[in-house]
XYZ file of C-alpha atoms in Angstrom:
348
model
C -28.205 -48.387 22.423
C -28.646 -50.917 20.468
C -29.432 -53.889 22.756
C -32.389 -51.628 21.482
C -32.562 -51.187 18.702
C -34.100 -55.391 17.471
C -37.025 -54.971 15.588
C -38.532 -58.583 14.630
C -36.616 -60.657 16.200
C -38.768 -63.752 15.763
C -38.905 -63.186 11.667
C -35.207 -61.922 11.675
C -31.701 -64.176 11.576
C -28.930 -63.073 13.899
C -27.310 -60.840 10.356
C -30.061 -59.423 9.283
C -31.037 -58.018 12.767
C -27.651 -56.783 13.450
C -27.710 -55.440 9.553
C -31.045 -53.211 10.684
C -28.992 -52.247 13.729
C -26.670 -51.055 12.510
C -28.676 -49.750 9.512
C -31.262 -47.772 11.969
C -27.587 -46.428 14.028
C -26.665 -44.858 10.459
C -30.396 -43.368 8.878
C -30.727 -41.742 12.081
C -28.963 -37.721 12.978
C -26.026 -38.273 15.341
C -27.904 -35.789 17.892
C -31.270 -38.253 17.129
C -29.447 -41.028 19.151
C -27.455 -38.773 21.581
C -31.576 -37.789 22.565
C -32.619 -40.909 22.762
C -30.031 -42.459 24.876
C -30.915 -40.018 27.081
C -34.252 -40.894 26.911
C -33.871 -44.723 27.277
C -31.664 -43.764 30.641
C -34.564 -42.071 32.372
C -36.693 -43.841 31.160
C -35.396 -47.135 32.646
C -33.629 -45.217 35.801
C -38.330 -43.907 36.574
C -40.047 -46.967 36.173
C -37.357 -49.260 38.157
C -37.310 -46.543 41.280
C -41.502 -46.906 39.852
C -42.267 -50.067 39.544
C -39.121 -52.352 39.910
C -38.319 -53.707 37.045
C -37.422 -52.478 33.593
C -39.096 -51.330 30.692
C -41.250 -54.010 29.060
C -42.295 -54.573 24.940
C -44.960 -53.457 24.704
C -44.909 -51.514 26.901
C -48.205 -51.591 29.725
C -50.438 -49.140 28.763
C -50.970 -48.550 32.382
C -47.525 -47.907 32.751
C -47.168 -45.306 30.269
C -50.172 -43.383 31.560
C -48.337 -43.491 35.620
C -45.771 -41.826 33.302
C -47.774 -38.635 31.663
C -49.255 -38.726 35.295
C -46.053 -38.988 37.222
C -44.315 -36.000 35.422
C -47.890 -33.190 34.929
C -47.476 -31.261 37.880
C -45.135 -30.563 40.679
C -44.330 -32.771 43.026
C -42.683 -30.815 45.755
C -46.714 -30.122 47.622
C -46.391 -34.375 47.087
C -46.380 -36.184 50.064
C -42.955 -37.311 50.589
C -44.328 -40.865 50.889
C -45.580 -40.478 48.152
C -43.951 -42.896 44.594
C -43.949 -40.249 42.478
C -42.354 -38.096 44.329
C -39.933 -40.739 45.918
C -39.141 -42.158 42.810
C -38.232 -38.764 41.239
C -36.085 -37.537 44.005
C -33.937 -40.917 42.965
C -34.203 -39.394 39.817
C -31.906 -35.776 41.269
C -30.372 -38.527 43.196
C -29.090 -39.710 40.047
C -27.915 -36.171 38.298
C -30.915 -37.384 36.047
C -33.829 -34.659 36.482
C -33.194 -31.098 37.569
C -35.560 -30.581 40.726
C -39.525 -31.144 41.555
C -40.973 -29.147 40.280
C -43.448 -29.947 36.688
C -41.077 -30.632 33.491
C -41.466 -28.626 30.663
C -44.341 -30.225 28.265
C -41.584 -30.394 25.716
C -39.926 -32.174 27.369
C -42.671 -34.665 28.206
C -43.041 -34.948 24.790
C -39.216 -35.603 23.976
C -39.658 -38.483 26.243
C -42.890 -39.318 24.813
C -41.894 -39.830 21.511
C -38.715 -41.015 21.770
C -40.177 -44.531 24.040
C -42.632 -44.696 20.639
C -39.649 -44.344 18.449
C -38.270 -47.474 20.312
C -41.115 -49.840 20.017
C -41.196 -48.967 16.540
C -37.930 -49.893 16.296
C -38.792 -52.921 17.858
C -42.274 -53.814 15.110
C -44.716 -53.074 18.206
C -47.222 -50.901 19.072
C -46.826 -48.115 21.230
C -48.964 -47.858 24.560
C -49.141 -44.186 24.098
C -51.250 -44.487 20.993
C -54.061 -45.384 23.139
C -57.112 -43.005 22.924
C -57.179 -41.976 26.605
C -53.547 -41.526 26.933
C -53.501 -39.570 23.530
C -56.268 -37.317 25.478
C -54.232 -36.993 28.927
C -51.663 -36.511 27.080
C -53.002 -33.247 24.979
C -54.388 -32.346 28.419
C -50.834 -32.472 30.509
C -49.791 -30.788 27.726
C -51.979 -27.943 28.226
C -51.586 -27.561 31.983
C -47.938 -27.268 32.147
C -47.890 -25.008 29.522
C -45.829 -22.122 29.374
C -45.036 -19.355 27.491
C -42.012 -19.401 25.119
C -38.381 -18.724 25.418
C -36.619 -17.338 23.102
C -33.249 -19.209 23.089
C -30.757 -16.233 22.577
C -32.329 -12.931 24.706
C -31.409 -10.554 22.415
C -31.340 -11.850 18.213
C -27.459 -11.096 17.059
C -28.679 -8.104 14.348
C -25.767 -6.139 11.793
C -25.231 -3.976 14.264
C -24.374 -6.174 17.195
C -22.422 -8.133 14.661
C -20.177 -5.666 13.678
C -20.359 -4.067 16.935
C -18.663 -7.927 17.525
C -15.875 -8.414 14.943
C -14.646 -5.176 16.106
C -13.312 -6.386 19.033
C -11.311 -9.582 17.209
C -7.436 -8.820 17.150
C -5.287 -9.586 14.409
C -3.707 -12.876 14.429
C -4.609 -15.796 14.733
C -6.892 -16.143 17.075
C -8.604 -13.004 16.168
C -9.349 -13.874 12.112
C -10.608 -17.509 13.860
C -13.131 -15.916 15.474
C -14.476 -13.522 12.741
C -14.768 -16.114 10.572
C -16.446 -18.418 12.243
C -19.524 -15.195 13.353
C -19.611 -14.136 9.682
C -20.294 -17.364 8.435
C -22.378 -18.474 11.247
C -24.629 -15.257 10.321
C -24.606 -14.962 7.004
C -24.679 -18.966 5.700
C -28.198 -18.866 7.093
C -28.196 -17.972 11.656
C -26.206 -21.928 11.820
C -26.188 -23.691 15.291
C -23.392 -24.447 17.165
C -23.206 -27.707 16.234
C -23.314 -26.848 12.472
C -20.801 -24.685 12.702
C -18.110 -27.260 14.926
C -19.074 -29.854 12.755
C -17.088 -28.482 9.798
C -14.663 -29.259 7.537
C -12.268 -28.265 5.764
C -13.435 -31.240 2.713
C -17.707 -29.304 3.279
C -15.462 -26.178 1.650
C -15.859 -25.198 -2.149
C -13.521 -22.741 -2.779
C -13.709 -22.871 -7.111
C -15.822 -19.407 -7.331
C -13.494 -17.975 -4.645
C -11.127 -16.247 -6.948
C -14.050 -15.528 -9.979
C -17.169 -14.683 -8.614
C -16.066 -14.441 -4.878
C -17.866 -17.031 -3.633
C -17.502 -20.045 -0.844
C -19.537 -23.116 -1.539
C -20.783 -24.632 2.414
C -21.694 -28.513 2.227
C -23.473 -29.062 5.616
C -22.918 -32.958 6.800
C -26.911 -32.996 8.373
C -29.028 -30.707 10.180
C -31.411 -30.869 12.953
C -34.223 -30.492 10.487
C -32.360 -32.884 7.681
C -30.541 -35.376 7.658
C -27.052 -37.041 6.611
C -26.733 -35.984 2.988
C -29.822 -34.933 2.019
C -28.193 -30.478 3.153
C -28.430 -28.632 0.037
C -25.732 -26.616 -0.619
C -24.705 -23.330 1.186
C -23.485 -20.141 -0.251
C -21.285 -16.841 1.251
C -19.852 -14.338 -0.181
C -18.374 -11.000 0.407
C -16.413 -9.501 3.830
C -17.680 -13.256 4.674
C -16.414 -15.253 1.995
C -12.965 -12.762 2.470
C -12.569 -14.562 6.427
C -13.448 -17.994 5.780
C -10.625 -17.884 2.619
C -8.333 -15.842 5.307
C -8.695 -17.509 8.386
C -7.756 -20.808 5.680
C -4.977 -19.859 4.188
C -3.565 -18.428 8.059
C -3.450 -21.500 9.971
C -3.164 -24.103 6.275
C -6.068 -25.776 7.200
C -5.274 -28.400 4.441
C -8.007 -30.846 6.037
C -9.860 -31.724 9.353
C -11.451 -29.350 11.086
C -12.298 -26.274 9.601
C -11.935 -24.294 12.705
C -9.227 -25.404 15.893
C -8.070 -24.033 19.538
C -5.384 -22.058 19.332
C -2.614 -22.826 21.137
C -0.964 -20.549 23.942
C 2.015 -19.869 21.682
C -0.504 -19.544 19.189
C -0.741 -21.725 16.894
C -4.042 -24.038 14.940
C -3.976 -27.536 17.074
C -5.159 -30.606 15.409
C -8.293 -30.989 16.724
C -11.614 -29.016 16.790
C -13.342 -26.316 18.004
C -16.104 -28.165 19.764
C -20.545 -26.657 20.169
C -18.748 -25.530 23.282
C -15.940 -24.053 22.109
C -18.497 -21.488 20.035
C -20.152 -20.437 22.368
C -17.573 -19.188 24.872
C -16.383 -17.177 21.029
C -19.886 -15.309 21.651
C -19.723 -14.155 24.730
C -16.313 -13.336 24.635
C -17.065 -11.517 21.914
C -20.021 -9.915 23.599
C -17.968 -9.077 26.615
C -14.903 -7.488 24.180
C -17.691 -5.498 23.017
C -18.806 -3.662 26.161
C -21.704 -6.026 26.345
C -23.373 -8.200 28.697
C -22.601 -12.085 28.333
C -26.055 -12.257 28.513
C -26.994 -10.275 26.121
C -26.727 -13.405 23.250
C -26.261 -17.031 22.969
C -25.267 -18.175 19.802
C -28.542 -18.924 18.521
C -28.679 -15.201 18.484
C -26.200 -15.741 14.913
C -29.394 -17.967 13.672
C -32.409 -15.013 15.054
C -30.472 -12.430 13.849
C -29.767 -13.833 10.985
C -34.208 -13.273 10.191
C -34.426 -10.633 12.203
C -32.363 -8.329 9.623
C -33.803 -10.526 7.006
C -37.256 -9.154 8.326
C -36.332 -5.344 8.895
C -34.213 -5.554 5.089
C -37.389 -6.554 3.375
C -36.309 -10.048 2.526
C -38.924 -12.423 1.941
C -38.671 -15.031 4.089
C -39.407 -18.052 1.742
C -35.324 -16.416 0.189
C -34.091 -16.226 3.820
C -35.666 -20.064 4.449
C -33.424 -20.879 1.890
C -30.030 -19.941 3.815
C -31.678 -20.466 7.689
C -32.795 -24.428 6.089
C -36.111 -23.774 8.447
C -38.268 -26.458 8.730
C -41.260 -24.642 9.587
C -43.184 -21.794 7.271
C -44.954 -20.645 10.761
C -41.261 -20.992 12.796
C -38.832 -19.018 10.851
C -42.481 -16.585 10.497
C -42.177 -16.280 14.337
C -38.956 -13.912 14.372
C -40.021 -11.824 11.397
C -43.171 -11.385 13.886
C -40.581 -10.232 16.424
C -39.941 -6.840 14.282
C -41.296 -3.992 15.116
C -44.769 -2.686 12.827
C -43.399 0.429 12.475
C -40.077 -1.025 10.765
C -41.685 -3.519 8.398
C -40.959 -2.779 4.914
C -44.153 -3.553 3.855
C -45.443 -0.159 5.708
C -43.628 1.103 3.066
C -45.023 -0.077 0.367
C -47.647 3.400 -0.630
C -43.715 5.388 -0.408
């Protein structure tokens, strides 16, 4: 990935190129860098399979158009000798593509967005900005449109959360899981990656004793850049659960949430995002519910859904959820049954 980022090679010294590359890396969220890397691998493999050569900079418009056309249809019905199908099968064999089915429009959009970003990094115009390519993208998006599928089968609203919390047994494991569930929900519905990245240094307990408040500083989120995320606050049972975990596990610094050993001791390493996923599934199962009922994203959707049910103004909920788009946050409010919407009781 770092070899790709050399914007104006003819105008910059080697030292400037190195400094600018470092700036791009430091100024780009880690998740975005990983997505760029995956997309670059995919684009390179696809181009080699179809054109027997690596990407060019700037890329030719006919190559970009071919990329859109090859990813805007179901190739399982294509002739086995067709180059688009042959290339797709090579990508499947390499573990870069799942099937011959038409990829989701969002997947195509993301890969094109990455390809355009690679051009910007090199201070080059993108072929995808050409009128024909822009129209082809729009048509491909419409042709392959799919119903929106929720990231969690069911939002973890307050009643469901309490059922999961009731399964958190005494001991460090139960205290940790309780703190994770409550912090993840009450702080605005945090993504599992955000929970996993939390450090003890991100938790401010100065106002816990006098006011019962715990302040949280996220390093970055999906919608905010590193260092630009506003501080969040939790109170009540969520704050007490987090402080209880910190005290019992004697977390002085480093990872806030950690795996528990078989001997019942917290380990020194971070609890991964996958670990958060498994905790949510485990607590659902312990509550006598299906593991498939919800995912960690259910904490996020559950927070906003509960806010809607309780009549909390969406702007207030968004100050904690940190949604960048009012339209996206509004979707959770729209999911609330109309007869349970607090606005229907205004006359009464």
